[in-house]
Coordinates of C-alpha atoms in Angstrom, one line a residue:
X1287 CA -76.8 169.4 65.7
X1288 CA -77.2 167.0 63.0
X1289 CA -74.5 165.6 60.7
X1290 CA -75.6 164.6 57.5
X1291 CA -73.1 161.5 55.6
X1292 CA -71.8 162.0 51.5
X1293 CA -75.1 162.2 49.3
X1294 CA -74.6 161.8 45.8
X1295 CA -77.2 163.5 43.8
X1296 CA -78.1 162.8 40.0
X1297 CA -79.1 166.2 37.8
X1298 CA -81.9 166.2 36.4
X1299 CA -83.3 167.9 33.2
X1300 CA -85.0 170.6 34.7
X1301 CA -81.6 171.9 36.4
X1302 CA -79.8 171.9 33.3
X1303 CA -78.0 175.3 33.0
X1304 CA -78.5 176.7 36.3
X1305 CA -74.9 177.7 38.2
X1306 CA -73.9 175.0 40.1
X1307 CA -73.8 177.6 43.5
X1308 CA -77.3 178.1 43.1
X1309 CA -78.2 174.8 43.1
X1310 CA -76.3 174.2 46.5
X1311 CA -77.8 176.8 47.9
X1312 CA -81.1 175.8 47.1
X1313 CA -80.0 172.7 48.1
X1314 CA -78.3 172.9 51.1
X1315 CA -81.0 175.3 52.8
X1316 CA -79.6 175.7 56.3
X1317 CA -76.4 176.0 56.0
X1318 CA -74.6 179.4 55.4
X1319 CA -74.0 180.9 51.9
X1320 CA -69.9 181.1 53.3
X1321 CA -70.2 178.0 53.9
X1322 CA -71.2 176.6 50.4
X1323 CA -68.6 178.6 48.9
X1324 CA -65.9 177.3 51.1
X1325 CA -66.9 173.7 50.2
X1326 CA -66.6 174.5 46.6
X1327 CA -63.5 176.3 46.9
X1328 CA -61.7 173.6 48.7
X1329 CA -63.2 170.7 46.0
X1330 CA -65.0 169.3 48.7
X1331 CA -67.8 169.2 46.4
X1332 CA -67.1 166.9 43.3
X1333 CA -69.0 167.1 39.9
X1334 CA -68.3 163.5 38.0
X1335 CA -65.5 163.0 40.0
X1336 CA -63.9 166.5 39.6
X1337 CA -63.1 169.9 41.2
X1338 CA -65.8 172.6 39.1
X1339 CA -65.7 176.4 39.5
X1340 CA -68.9 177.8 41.1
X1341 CA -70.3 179.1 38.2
X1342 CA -70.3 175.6 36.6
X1343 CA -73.5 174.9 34.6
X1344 CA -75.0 171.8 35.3
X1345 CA -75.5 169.2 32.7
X1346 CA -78.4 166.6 32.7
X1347 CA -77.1 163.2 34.3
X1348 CA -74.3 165.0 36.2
X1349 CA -73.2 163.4 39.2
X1350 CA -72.7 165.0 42.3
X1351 CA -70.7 164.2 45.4
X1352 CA -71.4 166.8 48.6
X1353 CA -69.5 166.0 51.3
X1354 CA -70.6 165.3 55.2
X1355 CA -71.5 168.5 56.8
X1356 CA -73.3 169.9 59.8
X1357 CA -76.9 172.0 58.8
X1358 CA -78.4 174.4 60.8
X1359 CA -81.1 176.6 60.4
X1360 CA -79.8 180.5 59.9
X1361 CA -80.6 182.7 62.8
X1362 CA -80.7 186.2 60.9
X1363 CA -83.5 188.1 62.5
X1364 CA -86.3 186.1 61.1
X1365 CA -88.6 186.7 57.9
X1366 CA -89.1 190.4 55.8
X1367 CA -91.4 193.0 57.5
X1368 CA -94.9 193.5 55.6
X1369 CA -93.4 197.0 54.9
X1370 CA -90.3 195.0 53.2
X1371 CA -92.9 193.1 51.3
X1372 CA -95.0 195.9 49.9
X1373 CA -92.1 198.0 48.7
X1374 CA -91.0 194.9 47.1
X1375 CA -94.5 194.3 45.3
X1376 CA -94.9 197.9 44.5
X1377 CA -91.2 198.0 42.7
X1378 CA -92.3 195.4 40.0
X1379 CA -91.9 196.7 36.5
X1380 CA -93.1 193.9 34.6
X1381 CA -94.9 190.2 35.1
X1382 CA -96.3 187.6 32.8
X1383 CA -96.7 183.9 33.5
X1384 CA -92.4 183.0 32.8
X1385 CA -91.1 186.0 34.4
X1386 CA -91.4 189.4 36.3
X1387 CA -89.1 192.4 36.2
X1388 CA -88.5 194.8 38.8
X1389 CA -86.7 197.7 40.0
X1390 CA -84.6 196.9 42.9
X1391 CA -84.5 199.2 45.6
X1392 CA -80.7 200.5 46.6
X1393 CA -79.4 198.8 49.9
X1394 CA -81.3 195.6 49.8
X1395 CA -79.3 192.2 48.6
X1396 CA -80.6 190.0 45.7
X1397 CA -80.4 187.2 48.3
X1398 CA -79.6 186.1 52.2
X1399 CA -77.1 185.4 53.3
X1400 CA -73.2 187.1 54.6
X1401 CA -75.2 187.6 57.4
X1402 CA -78.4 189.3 56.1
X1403 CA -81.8 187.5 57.2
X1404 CA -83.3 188.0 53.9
X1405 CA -82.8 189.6 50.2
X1406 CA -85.6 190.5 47.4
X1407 CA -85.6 186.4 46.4
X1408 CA -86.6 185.5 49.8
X1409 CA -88.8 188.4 50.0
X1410 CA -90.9 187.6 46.5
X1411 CA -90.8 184.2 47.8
X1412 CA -92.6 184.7 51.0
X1413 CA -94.8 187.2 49.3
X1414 CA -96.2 184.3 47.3
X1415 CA -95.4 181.6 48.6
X1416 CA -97.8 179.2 45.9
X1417 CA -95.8 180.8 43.3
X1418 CA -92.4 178.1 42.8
X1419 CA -89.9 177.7 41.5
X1420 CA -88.8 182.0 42.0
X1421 CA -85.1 182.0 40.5
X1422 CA -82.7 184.9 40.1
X1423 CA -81.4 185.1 36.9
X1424 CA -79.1 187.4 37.5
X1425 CA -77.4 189.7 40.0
X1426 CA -77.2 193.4 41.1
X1427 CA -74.5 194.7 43.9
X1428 CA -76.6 195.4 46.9
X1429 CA -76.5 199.0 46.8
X1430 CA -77.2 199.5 42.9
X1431 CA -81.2 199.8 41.9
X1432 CA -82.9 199.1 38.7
X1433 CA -83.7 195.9 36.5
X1434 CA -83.9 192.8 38.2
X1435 CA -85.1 189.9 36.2
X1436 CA -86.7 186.6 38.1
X1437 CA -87.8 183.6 36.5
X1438 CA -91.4 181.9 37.5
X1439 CA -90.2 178.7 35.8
X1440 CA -86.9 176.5 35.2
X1441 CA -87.5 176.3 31.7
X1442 CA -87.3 180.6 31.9
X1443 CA -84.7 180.6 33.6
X1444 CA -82.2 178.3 31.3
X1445 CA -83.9 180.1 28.3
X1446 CA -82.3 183.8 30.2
X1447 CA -78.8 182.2 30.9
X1448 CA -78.7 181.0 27.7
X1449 CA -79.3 184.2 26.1
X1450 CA -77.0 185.9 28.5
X1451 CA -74.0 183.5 27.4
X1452 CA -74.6 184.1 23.6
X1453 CA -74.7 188.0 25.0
X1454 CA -78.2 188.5 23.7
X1455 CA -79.7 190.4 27.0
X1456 CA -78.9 193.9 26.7
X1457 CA -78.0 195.5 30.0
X1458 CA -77.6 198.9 30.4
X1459 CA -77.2 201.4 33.4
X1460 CA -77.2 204.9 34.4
X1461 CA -74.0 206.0 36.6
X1462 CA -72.0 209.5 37.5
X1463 CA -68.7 209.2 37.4
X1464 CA -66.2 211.5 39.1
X1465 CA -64.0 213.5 36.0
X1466 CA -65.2 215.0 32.8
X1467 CA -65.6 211.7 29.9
X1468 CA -65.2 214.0 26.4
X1469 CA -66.1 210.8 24.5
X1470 CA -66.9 207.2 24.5
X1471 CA -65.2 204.6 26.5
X1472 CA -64.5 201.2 26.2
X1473 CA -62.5 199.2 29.2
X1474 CA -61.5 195.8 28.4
X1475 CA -59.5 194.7 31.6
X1476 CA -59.7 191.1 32.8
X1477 CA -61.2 191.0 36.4
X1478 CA -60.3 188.7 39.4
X1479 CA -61.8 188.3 42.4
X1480 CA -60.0 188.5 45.9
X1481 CA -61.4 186.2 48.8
X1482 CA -61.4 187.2 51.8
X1483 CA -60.9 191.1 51.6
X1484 CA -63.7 191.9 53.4
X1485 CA -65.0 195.4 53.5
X1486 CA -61.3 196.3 51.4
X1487 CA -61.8 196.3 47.3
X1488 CA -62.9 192.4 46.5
X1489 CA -62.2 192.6 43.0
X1490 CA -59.4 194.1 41.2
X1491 CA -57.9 194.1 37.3
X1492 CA -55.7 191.5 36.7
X1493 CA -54.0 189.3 33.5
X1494 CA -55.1 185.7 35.4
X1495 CA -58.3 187.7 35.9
X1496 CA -61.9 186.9 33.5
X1497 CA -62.7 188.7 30.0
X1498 CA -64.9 191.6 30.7
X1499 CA -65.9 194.5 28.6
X1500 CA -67.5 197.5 29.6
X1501 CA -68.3 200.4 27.0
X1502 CA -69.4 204.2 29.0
X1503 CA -71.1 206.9 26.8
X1504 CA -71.6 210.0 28.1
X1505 CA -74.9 211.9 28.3
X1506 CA -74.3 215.2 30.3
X1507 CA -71.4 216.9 31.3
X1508 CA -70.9 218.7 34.8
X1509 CA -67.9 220.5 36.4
X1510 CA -65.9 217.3 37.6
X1511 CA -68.9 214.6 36.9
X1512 CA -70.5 212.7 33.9
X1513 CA -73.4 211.3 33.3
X1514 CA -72.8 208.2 31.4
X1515 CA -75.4 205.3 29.8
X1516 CA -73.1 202.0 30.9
X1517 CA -73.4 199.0 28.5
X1518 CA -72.2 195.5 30.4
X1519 CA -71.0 193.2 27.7
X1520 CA -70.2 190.5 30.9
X1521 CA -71.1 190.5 34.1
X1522 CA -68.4 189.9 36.6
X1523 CA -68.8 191.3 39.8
X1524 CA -68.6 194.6 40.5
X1525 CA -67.6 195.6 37.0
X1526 CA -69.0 198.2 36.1
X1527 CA -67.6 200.0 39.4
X1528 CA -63.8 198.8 38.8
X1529 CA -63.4 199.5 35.3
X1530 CA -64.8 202.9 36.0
X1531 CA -62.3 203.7 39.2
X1532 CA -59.2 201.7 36.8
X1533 CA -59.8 204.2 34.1
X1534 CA -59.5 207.2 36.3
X1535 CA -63.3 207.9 36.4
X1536 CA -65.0 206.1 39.7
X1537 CA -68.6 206.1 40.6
X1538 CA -70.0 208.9 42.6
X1539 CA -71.0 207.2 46.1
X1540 CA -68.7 204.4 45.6
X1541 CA -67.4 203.4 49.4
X1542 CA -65.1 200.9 48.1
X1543 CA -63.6 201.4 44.8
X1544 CA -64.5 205.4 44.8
X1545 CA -62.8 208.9 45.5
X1546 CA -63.3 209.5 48.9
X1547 CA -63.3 213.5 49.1
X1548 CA -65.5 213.8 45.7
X1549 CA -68.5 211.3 47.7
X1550 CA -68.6 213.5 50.9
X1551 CA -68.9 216.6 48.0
X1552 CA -72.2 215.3 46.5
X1553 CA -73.4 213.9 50.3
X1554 CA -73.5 217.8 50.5
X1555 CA -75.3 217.6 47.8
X1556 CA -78.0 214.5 49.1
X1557 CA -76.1 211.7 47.7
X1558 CA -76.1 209.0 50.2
X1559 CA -76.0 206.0 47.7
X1560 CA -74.5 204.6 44.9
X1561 CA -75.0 206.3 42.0
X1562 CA -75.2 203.3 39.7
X1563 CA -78.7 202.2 38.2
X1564 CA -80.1 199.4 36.3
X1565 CA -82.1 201.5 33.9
X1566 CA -82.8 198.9 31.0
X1567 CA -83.2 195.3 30.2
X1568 CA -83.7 193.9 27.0
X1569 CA -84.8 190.2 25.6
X1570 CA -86.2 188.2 23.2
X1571 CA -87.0 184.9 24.8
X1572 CA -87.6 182.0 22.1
X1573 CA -90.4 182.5 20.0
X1574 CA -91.9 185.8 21.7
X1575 CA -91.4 189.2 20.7
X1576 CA -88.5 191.3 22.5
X1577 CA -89.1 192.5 25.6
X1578 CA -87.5 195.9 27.0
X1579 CA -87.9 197.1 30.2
X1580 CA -86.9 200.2 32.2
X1581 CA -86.4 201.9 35.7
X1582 CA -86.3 205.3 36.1
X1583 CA -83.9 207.1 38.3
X1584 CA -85.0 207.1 42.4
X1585 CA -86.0 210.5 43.1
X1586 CA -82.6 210.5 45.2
X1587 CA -80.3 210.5 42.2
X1588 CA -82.9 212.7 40.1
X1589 CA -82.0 214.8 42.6
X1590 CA -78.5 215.2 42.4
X1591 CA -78.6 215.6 39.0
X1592 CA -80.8 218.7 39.3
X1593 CA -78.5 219.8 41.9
X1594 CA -75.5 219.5 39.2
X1595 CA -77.1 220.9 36.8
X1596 CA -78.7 223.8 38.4
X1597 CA -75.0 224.8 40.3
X1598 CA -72.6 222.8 38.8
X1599 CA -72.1 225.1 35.7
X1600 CA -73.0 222.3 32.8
X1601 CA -70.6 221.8 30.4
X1602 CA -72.1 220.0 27.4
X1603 CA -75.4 218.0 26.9
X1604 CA -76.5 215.3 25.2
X1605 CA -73.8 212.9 23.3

């Protein structure tokens, strides 16, 4: 297996902005997404001399030092199925020439990776594979669906993550919570995230944690479930799922961070997901008119909420 020696790489202009894990993954194709992460945790990867966080944006002219390391190609179970590939193409919402929009389907990744062969980026990828740079410019968990923006070009993709840092990219979801919501609620609880938990709860709230801010509105109510409309303010991960279970109310379907007794209820009921749904994205990119975008609910969840509100003896409609 090879061994590559230190390379030191110069930044230029066109990665300015982009997360500094993203560029070593892109990067360092071969080697394991684990692996990338471990390197950064442990500062073997140096940024003008320094120890940077992973979501470090890069600056034109940054200098950086990656470490000598051993790369090998992934064996994951090889490329996406044609059937992958056509559910992918099918679920786009929205394309022009800088970007495309589409509805992510529950249970498929953003990306490879953790062992998975392949995610949407690598499926969009091979799908067209004259169309480059295809960049992520943002994430969903693997099992929520909805709004999933991709850029088609660098310049796109610094114009999203700017916007996103100035909180100008409206983001809003649809989620069921377990317990009856009589009003509005806004969570602001730092979050921190735990290495190495595995399959246990990744992220909990802490005071060393990040700033994040989640406001939930309810839309219908249901004996012992709301609907809500969920407006992200940050995006740290898995936010919208541990605010909701650290404020008493966790999301129906939620393995991790959910009640356990209330998710085999609604699998009674044909829940076998994640009820948690990108439903909306909104944007203004500079100079164009604002964009909005939205998913409806999978027939799935549409579902449920049929089955709740046909049985469940509703308790209240519309905020």
């Amino acid at each position: 297996m090879p061994v590559s020696g230190v390379r030191h790489i110069q930044v230029a202009s066109e990665y300015e902005g982009q997360r500094l894990d993203n560029f070593l993954l892109r990067e360092l194709k071969g080697l394991p997404r684990t692996r990338v992460y471990r390197l950064l945790r442990q500062g073997q990867v140096r940024v003008n001399g320094g120890r940077v966080r992973p979501e470090y944006r890069l600056r034109r002219g940054d200098r950086l030092r990656l470490p000598p390391m051993r790369l090998q190609e992934r064996e994951l179970g090889g490329a996406p199925s044609a059937r992958i590939l056509q559910r992918i193409e099918q679920a786009i919402l929205y394309e022009n020439e800088q970007l495309l929009i589409l509805d992510k389907p529950s249970g498929l990744a953003v990306h490879g990776g953790s062992g998975l062969a392949y995610g949407v980026i690598e499926a969009i990828r091979a799908r067209r594979p004259g169309t480059l740079p295809l960049d992520l410019a943002h994430r969903l968990d693997r099992d929520t669906s909805g709004c999933l923006i991709i850029a088609k070009r660098r310049e796109t993709l610094r114009q999203i993550h700017a916007l996103m840092r100035s909180n100008r990219v409206e983001k809003r979801y649809l989620a069921l919570l377990r317990g009856k919501l009589a009003s509005a609620m806004r969570v602001e609880a730092p979050l921190e995230r735990r290495p190495g938990q595995g399959l246990l709860q990744p992220v909990q709230v802490s005071i060393g944690g990040r700033q994040a801010l989640t406001v939930f509105h309810p839309i219908e109510r249901h004996r012992g479930w709301t609907l809500v409309d969920v407006m992200l303010h940050t995006g740290r991960m898995h936010q919208i799922r541990v605010h909701a279970a650290y404020s008493g109310y966790p999301v129906a379907g939620d393995a991790r961070y959910g009640d356990p007794q209330a998710n085999r209820t609604l699998r009674r009921f044909g829940l076998r997901r994640l009820f948690l749904h990108a439903s909306r994205v909104a944007f203004a990119l500079p100079g164009q008119d604002k964009l909005v975008v939205q998913a409806a609910l999978s027939e799935e969840l549409a579902a449920v909420l049929q089955y709740l509100r046909e049985n469940a003896s509703a308790e209240g409609g519309a905020r």
